[in-house]
Amino acid sequence: MRYSYVSHLLCPTCNKEYSTAHQQQLCACGSPLLVQYDLETLKHKLSPQDLIGREGSLWRYHELLPVECSEHVVSLGEGMTPLLSMPRLGEDMEISHLYMKDEGVIPTGTFKARGAAVGVSKAKELGVKELAMPTNGNAGAAWSLYAARAGIKATIVMPTDAPSITRKECVAADANLLLVNGLISDAGKIVGKAVKDGKLFDASTLKEPYRIEGKKTMGFEIAEQLHWKLPDVILYPTGGGVGLIGIYKALRELQELGWVTGKLPRLVAVQAEGCAPIVKAWEEGKAVSAFWESSSTIAFGINVPKALGDFLVLEALYATNGCAVAVKDDEILAELRTVASLEGTFVCPEGAAVFVAARQLRKDGWIGPDETVIALNTGAGIKYPNTIMADVPILQPDDEIDAVHHAK
Amino acid sequence: MRYSYVSHLLCPTCNKEYSTAHQQQLCACGSPLLVQYDLETLKHKLSPQDLIGREGSLWRYHELLPVECSEHVVSLGEGMTPLLSMPRLGEDMEISHLYMKDEGVIPTGTFKARGAAVGVSKAKELGVKELAMPTNGNAGAAWSLYAARAGIKATIVMPTDAPSITRKECVAADANLLLVNGLISDAGKIVGKAVKDGKLFDASTLKEPYRIEGKKTMGFEIAEQLHWKLPDVILYPTGGGVGLIGIYKALRELQELGWVTGKLPRLVAVQAEGCAPIVKAWEEGKAVSAFWESSSTIAFGINVPKALGDFLVLEALYATNGCAVAVKDDEILAELRTVASLEGTFVCPEGAAVFVAARQLRKDGWIGPDETVIALNTGAGIKYPNTIMADVPILQPDDEIDAVHHAK
């Protein structure tokens, strides 16, 4: 039994194939590459029952991941995050089967750990010694830490507005961190120039083909946690869009393996009104998005004015009869508190955005009252202290609190 | 098959018994109470093999937890945290089998989630509508969030110096939060006065008997993750000490069930030099500790000048031939960066303290080079941004970085 059934890299734009035995970035045509597996062979060798009792991490799906030798796996125990039922919030928005996939319960506190675990592992397998990437913060933090564990040197460029805790993570991991007075697209340009001489591996989103394989495991887990019965709707906060592309890829692989049947869930890309290029493109029925000028949102992880994989995101939305929704920043902040006070989960603003969208789509009738709906919370609220103001009374040691427990 | 094999509450000081069917606080004699199970019956009904394929949370051990009806379980998916091998750090400190149990990968980002999950679940089962507790931050955050999920109102009192993110968690959960210009012992006095009329359930550490049951699951998990072969040494950062008491209780329960055999691991209580009452008591061979005056440490979670369960901690150290070690704040901060840069794990200062102690005990020969050593990291580093200074160069969008990837 092989550890991985990876076969090759395929360009979704021009169909050119590449080997997975060498470091590879984009296709010669400029498109991102997608990893292919020998699913025809694997379907006769592996079944869902074989997964029972395997380790509670994303590596339980190692046959469907690109790392060929288990000793190259760089893991901090990531994956198999909780799929929580949200009955009180669901009642509040009249969705009777509402679930949250909580990607805050993962090393580094965001779903970026999945991409980093698989991306860094494959980079290690391919002999990468040094990598560079632009980031909105969390991916850079995750890649810094996984690279440290792998003994790979990381150079990270992030906007000055990125969540400040992510700087600390990069510095703790001893990465080479640089800030840019601009957006992730500006950070991308700086990295683009630095990697030109080929000495640095470019680990930018979708310019390396393997992080998507880590992120797709969210799709595997949702299916497994629902006992291989697919939900009706999956909502995802969409910046670079790799999570959504990954989930779509995973679900199609599961279909090919025969592990799931029936219609795929309708995928929903959630963006902020201040940065909604995918929403605009979807509304106009376009195949690609246009650069969003002067983008701005408190949900910083989805402040991505133009995603390299936009065409793959849009394809996933069209293919599943999904949609794209933009939400307001003030609604995000209000929803974040509603979610915490009703369900005890302190989500990140991107996660809160998804609940705003679910509420909106239910109100519009796009989501039916008895549909099974999965909201992706992509990170822990504790990485975003600024979403909550805490103006709290201060007591002295001898003070008492009264019957309603306020300071006397 | 019963969901829980809980039998009664037992006072470890005067042996008085209490029912688990009613709300209970301390024993009439003033001692904390410990939960007892019908292990004699259970050992014929359950074996380690039965756990295979169960959910990846602490509820996989529900027979050994006090909640009697599964519908009272209040869960955010806590438990089965990663047990990571730490080969590069181990090499650095000459311990060939060094592992870290990473309690940062859990809802709310610290091991306090375990106590809150089981404590709040049992409180719900017993009809508690409102609770109050003093906290050094993280326990209050966890109890606020789990109480919110249970529909229980929480009043939380914490020192102004507690990690500021924990305030935000309490406020997000809509708890009634109060700060005190003092220590956790001062917060405890304020809560003590507020609960006197009996309308508020006192959820203070060890004044309610059930959080220890949640924390003991760390012991179950370590044993299960090591395939029921016990390690030689377990190091734990010790403030209130409930984690260590819980692990000791778990290991003894596993012995009684016959799931583990041989010597128990030597338990090590790690404290900061600025607050080391357990270390002092252990060095003097005492059964209880004395209040530590003017305590101070950057590892705020272990700034507990006098723990109610000190005698149980000391008993566990003596019974396992363990020890107690105090470490310096500046060594904690240095070790935290060593751990992150060698292993990719960004730990909390309390977790870093444990690695300082392991290094020290290895140097002294107390830990042998081939022993299996488990270090408990009790929380995520991302909750402690102040442990890392990030003084980073800022680029403009058109800047370039040079061959060594620093700003030109």
PDB file of N, CA, C and O in Angstrom, chain A residues 202-223:
ATOM      1  N   ASP A 202       9.212  30.209  -4.248  1.00  0.00           N
ATOM      2  CA  ASP A 202       8.077  31.119  -4.119  1.00  0.00           C
ATOM      3  C   ASP A 202       6.885  30.353  -3.549  1.00  0.00           C
ATOM      4  O   ASP A 202       6.251  29.559  -4.234  1.00  0.00           O
ATOM      5  N   ALA A 203       6.586  30.613  -2.277  1.00  0.00           N
ATOM      6  CA  ALA A 203       5.492  29.894  -1.617  1.00  0.00           C
ATOM      7  C   ALA A 203       4.197  30.707  -1.612  1.00  0.00           C
ATOM      8  O   ALA A 203       3.296  30.467  -0.818  1.00  0.00           O
ATOM      9  N   SER A 204       4.094  31.666  -2.543  1.00  0.00           N
ATOM     10  CA  SER A 204       2.870  32.468  -2.638  1.00  0.00           C
ATOM     11  C   SER A 204       1.667  31.575  -2.930  1.00  0.00           C
ATOM     12  O   SER A 204       1.786  30.558  -3.617  1.00  0.00           O
ATOM     13  N   THR A 205       0.509  32.009  -2.437  1.00  0.00           N
ATOM     14  CA  THR A 205      -0.752  31.297  -2.672  1.00  0.00           C
ATOM     15  C   THR A 205      -0.904  30.919  -4.135  1.00  0.00           C
ATOM     16  O   THR A 205      -0.851  31.776  -5.018  1.00  0.00           O
ATOM     17  N   LEU A 206      -1.081  29.630  -4.381  1.00  0.00           N
ATOM     18  CA  LEU A 206      -1.315  29.044  -5.717  1.00  0.00           C
ATOM     19  C   LEU A 206      -0.105  29.103  -6.649  1.00  0.00           C
ATOM     20  O   LEU A 206      -0.119  28.501  -7.710  1.00  0.00           O
ATOM     21  N   LYS A 207       0.951  29.825  -6.255  1.00  0.00           N
ATOM     22  CA  LYS A 207       2.183  29.750  -7.047  1.00  0.00           C
ATOM     23  C   LYS A 207       2.972  28.510  -6.655  1.00  0.00           C
ATOM     24  O   LYS A 207       3.884  28.100  -7.353  1.00  0.00           O
ATOM     25  N   GLU A 208       2.645  27.955  -5.479  1.00  0.00           N
ATOM     26  CA  GLU A 208       3.118  26.597  -5.186  1.00  0.00           C
ATOM     27  C   GLU A 208       1.842  25.756  -5.145  1.00  0.00           C
ATOM     28  O   GLU A 208       0.808  26.210  -4.641  1.00  0.00           O
ATOM     29  N   PRO A 209       1.886  24.561  -5.698  1.00  0.00           N
ATOM     30  CA  PRO A 209       0.656  23.812  -5.965  1.00  0.00           C
ATOM     31  C   PRO A 209       0.121  22.991  -4.797  1.00  0.00           C
ATOM     32  O   PRO A 209      -0.931  22.363  -4.952  1.00  0.00           O
ATOM     33  N   TYR A 210       0.774  22.981  -3.636  1.00  0.00           N
ATOM     34  CA  TYR A 210       0.452  21.951  -2.641  1.00  0.00           C
ATOM     35  C   TYR A 210      -0.374  22.425  -1.449  1.00  0.00           C
ATOM     36  O   TYR A 210      -1.007  21.615  -0.784  1.00  0.00           O
ATOM     37  N   ARG A 211      -0.369  23.725  -1.159  1.00  0.00           N
ATOM     38  CA  ARG A 211      -1.137  24.167   0.014  1.00  0.00           C
ATOM     39  C   ARG A 211      -2.622  23.863  -0.161  1.00  0.00           C
ATOM     40  O   ARG A 211      -3.318  23.543   0.779  1.00  0.00           O
ATOM     41  N   ILE A 212      -3.090  23.935  -1.422  1.00  0.00           N
ATOM     42  CA  ILE A 212      -4.499  23.644  -1.685  1.00  0.00           C
ATOM     43  C   ILE A 212      -4.854  22.218  -1.230  1.00  0.00           C
ATOM     44  O   ILE A 212      -5.975  21.948  -0.786  1.00  0.00           O
ATOM     45  N   GLU A 213      -3.893  21.316  -1.326  1.00  0.00           N
ATOM     46  CA  GLU A 213      -4.128  19.927  -0.894  1.00  0.00           C
ATOM     47  C   GLU A 213      -4.354  19.851   0.611  1.00  0.00           C
ATOM     48  O   GLU A 213      -5.126  19.031   1.100  1.00  0.00           O
ATOM     49  N   GLY A 214      -3.650  20.696   1.349  1.00  0.00           N
ATOM     50  CA  GLY A 214      -3.897  20.752   2.794  1.00  0.00           C
ATOM     51  C   GLY A 214      -5.284  21.296   3.084  1.00  0.00           C
ATOM     52  O   GLY A 214      -6.024  20.760   3.907  1.00  0.00           O
ATOM     53  N   LYS A 215      -5.638  22.355   2.376  1.00  0.00           N
ATOM     54  CA  LYS A 215      -6.921  23.003   2.656  1.00  0.00           C
ATOM     55  C   LYS A 215      -8.102  22.146   2.218  1.00  0.00           C
ATOM     56  O   LYS A 215      -9.180  22.212   2.810  1.00  0.00           O
ATOM     57  N   LYS A 216      -7.905  21.328   1.197  1.00  0.00           N
ATOM     58  CA  LYS A 216      -9.029  20.505   0.742  1.00  0.00           C
ATOM     59  C   LYS A 216      -9.481  19.529   1.827  1.00  0.00           C
ATOM     60  O   LYS A 216     -10.626  19.090   1.828  1.00  0.00           O
ATOM     61  N   THR A 217      -8.582  19.236   2.777  1.00  0.00           N
ATOM     62  CA  THR A 217      -8.967  18.269   3.814  1.00  0.00           C
ATOM     63  C   THR A 217     -10.155  18.762   4.651  1.00  0.00           C
ATOM     64  O   THR A 217     -10.831  17.953   5.281  1.00  0.00           O
ATOM     65  N   MET A 218     -10.412  20.069   4.641  1.00  0.00           N
ATOM     66  CA  MET A 218     -11.648  20.551   5.291  1.00  0.00           C
ATOM     67  C   MET A 218     -12.859  19.888   4.646  1.00  0.00           C
ATOM     68  O   MET A 218     -13.833  19.545   5.326  1.00  0.00           O
ATOM     69  N   GLY A 219     -12.813  19.713   3.331  1.00  0.00           N
ATOM     70  CA  GLY A 219     -13.908  19.046   2.622  1.00  0.00           C
ATOM     71  C   GLY A 219     -14.021  17.578   3.008  1.00  0.00           C
ATOM     72  O   GLY A 219     -15.123  17.067   3.252  1.00  0.00           O
ATOM     73  N   PHE A 220     -12.879  16.894   3.069  1.00  0.00           N
ATOM     74  CA  PHE A 220     -12.905  15.484   3.507  1.00  0.00           C
ATOM     75  C   PHE A 220     -13.508  15.363   4.907  1.00  0.00           C
ATOM     76  O   PHE A 220     -14.325  14.491   5.180  1.00  0.00           O
ATOM     77  N   GLU A 221     -13.056  16.242   5.800  1.00  0.00           N
ATOM     78  CA  GLU A 221     -13.503  16.144   7.195  1.00  0.00           C
ATOM     79  C   GLU A 221     -15.001  16.417   7.332  1.00  0.00           C
ATOM     80  O   GLU A 221     -15.699  15.725   8.081  1.00  0.00           O
ATOM     81  N   ILE A 222     -15.482  17.438   6.632  1.00  0.00           N
ATOM     82  CA  ILE A 222     -16.922  17.730   6.696  1.00  0.00           C
ATOM     83  C   ILE A 222     -17.700  16.495   6.258  1.00  0.00           C
ATOM     84  O   ILE A 222     -18.659  16.078   6.910  1.00  0.00           O
ATOM     85  N   ALA A 223     -17.274  15.872   5.154  1.00  0.00           N
ATOM     86  CA  ALA A 223     -17.975  14.677   4.661  1.00  0.00           C
ATOM     87  C   ALA A 223     -17.888  13.541   5.682  1.00  0.00           C
ATOM     88  O   ALA A 223     -18.901  12.900   5.998  1.00  0.00           O
TER      89      ALA A 223
END
